[in-house]
Amino acid sequence: QVQLVESAGGLVQPGGSLRLSCAASGFTLDYYAIGWFRQAPGKEREGVSCISSSDGSTYYADSVKGRFTISRDNAKNTVYLQMNSLKPEDTAVYYCAAEPVPPGRTAQAMCAMTKGFGSWGQGTQVTVSS
């Protein structure tokens, strides 16, 4: 049974920081790509950041480059999204997702295909406001 649980969302002020966690169970992070996606009211779900165990690559959307960092702790089977310099435009429900990847598949390729991820967490709300 594959399960993903997001946590640590909340309300923060513009310029603040927040670290989201995605705890995985029922599988190990080896040979999986993990993606962070977000969906704001009235907008389509978009890829924010992905990490691939296939080639070790990471990917960031242009809107979050230099501000967000994706990482993983294999011992805890958990992936994190460190979010710094948060903006009101970052307000959304954030989801983590997982999908097995073949050798050589990049994080960018995986993050571009939202529907290619088969396992999803329940989402956590992030609100950036004064």
XYZ file of C-alpha atoms in Angstrom:
130
model
C 0.000 0.000 0.000
C 1.575 3.246 -1.187
C 0.806 6.245 0.983
C 2.023 9.843 0.972
C 1.242 12.297 3.764
C 2.003 16.010 3.474
C 2.390 18.173 6.553
C 3.651 21.510 7.888
C 1.589 23.818 5.746
C 0.162 26.916 7.348
C -0.109 30.692 7.355
C 3.046 32.760 6.912
C 3.838 36.386 6.172
C 5.354 37.499 2.864
C 9.102 36.979 2.991
C 8.761 34.187 5.502
C 9.771 30.552 5.273
C 8.076 27.203 5.552
C 9.213 23.606 5.156
C 6.764 21.035 3.842
C 7.208 17.333 4.506
C 6.059 14.357 2.476
C 6.281 11.106 4.403
C 6.173 7.967 2.279
C 5.082 4.507 3.354
C 4.523 1.248 1.539
C 7.568 1.841 -0.651
C 11.057 3.297 -0.509
C 12.251 6.388 -2.322
C 14.770 4.387 -4.329
C 13.784 4.212 -8.003
C 11.004 6.787 -7.554
C 10.506 10.337 -8.664
C 8.855 12.626 -6.118
C 7.083 15.778 -7.216
C 5.642 18.777 -5.434
C 2.613 20.305 -7.133
C 0.323 23.127 -6.163
C -3.137 24.319 -7.063
C -4.464 27.785 -6.326
C -8.180 28.643 -6.447
C -9.353 28.928 -10.033
C -6.041 27.746 -11.451
C -4.738 24.517 -12.921
C -2.457 22.279 -10.905
C 1.183 23.001 -11.691
C 4.505 21.356 -11.043
C 6.665 23.190 -8.524
C 9.661 20.945 -7.944
C 10.645 17.338 -8.596
C 13.494 15.037 -7.664
C 14.433 11.847 -9.495
C 16.209 8.889 -7.927
C 17.003 7.667 -11.447
C 19.685 10.249 -12.199
C 19.673 12.338 -9.026
C 18.462 15.434 -10.831
C 16.148 18.121 -9.475
C 13.837 20.532 -11.202
C 12.283 23.842 -10.190
C 9.639 25.925 -11.872
C 10.927 29.337 -12.918
C 8.607 31.010 -10.439
C 10.317 29.351 -7.457
C 13.952 29.057 -8.546
C 16.291 30.476 -5.948
C 13.591 30.394 -3.285
C 12.534 26.738 -2.964
C 14.701 23.683 -2.361
C 13.661 20.043 -2.660
C 15.508 17.395 -0.672
C 15.056 13.907 0.675
C 16.035 11.909 3.720
C 16.247 8.269 2.704
C 16.563 7.068 6.294
C 13.223 8.681 7.136
C 11.696 7.962 3.721
C 10.661 11.598 3.576
C 10.925 14.358 0.977
C 10.975 18.025 1.941
C 10.237 21.290 0.216
C 11.988 24.226 1.853
C 10.236 27.440 0.848
C 11.956 30.767 1.489
C 11.085 34.344 0.564
C 7.450 33.375 0.227
C 5.129 35.528 -1.835
C 1.333 35.849 -1.827
C 1.398 34.195 -5.257
C 2.675 31.029 -3.572
C -0.654 30.580 -1.802
C -2.103 27.218 -2.827
C -2.773 23.671 -1.755
C 0.487 21.763 -2.094
C 0.565 18.083 -2.995
C 3.351 15.554 -3.165
C 3.269 12.702 -5.648
C 5.353 9.624 -6.426
C 5.986 7.477 -9.481
C 8.556 4.798 -10.334
C 11.030 5.986 -12.941
C 13.223 4.122 -15.441
C 16.984 4.626 -15.492
C 18.030 7.997 -16.833
C 14.668 9.735 -16.502
C 15.198 13.336 -15.401
C 13.281 15.257 -12.772
C 12.317 17.841 -15.376
C 10.731 15.217 -17.594
C 8.724 13.816 -14.704
C 7.599 17.205 -13.387
C 6.208 18.149 -16.789
C 3.767 15.237 -16.703
C 1.398 15.711 -13.788
C -0.869 12.876 -14.858
C 2.090 10.528 -15.003
C 2.216 10.330 -11.206
C 0.188 7.475 -9.796
C 0.348 8.120 -6.048
C -0.709 11.361 -4.376
C -0.922 12.799 -0.908
C -3.972 14.557 0.477
C -2.518 18.053 0.177
C -1.621 20.760 2.669
C -2.700 24.401 2.584
C -0.079 27.139 2.339
C -1.289 30.705 2.747
C 1.048 33.684 2.395
C -0.535 36.870 3.696
C 0.174 39.811 5.973
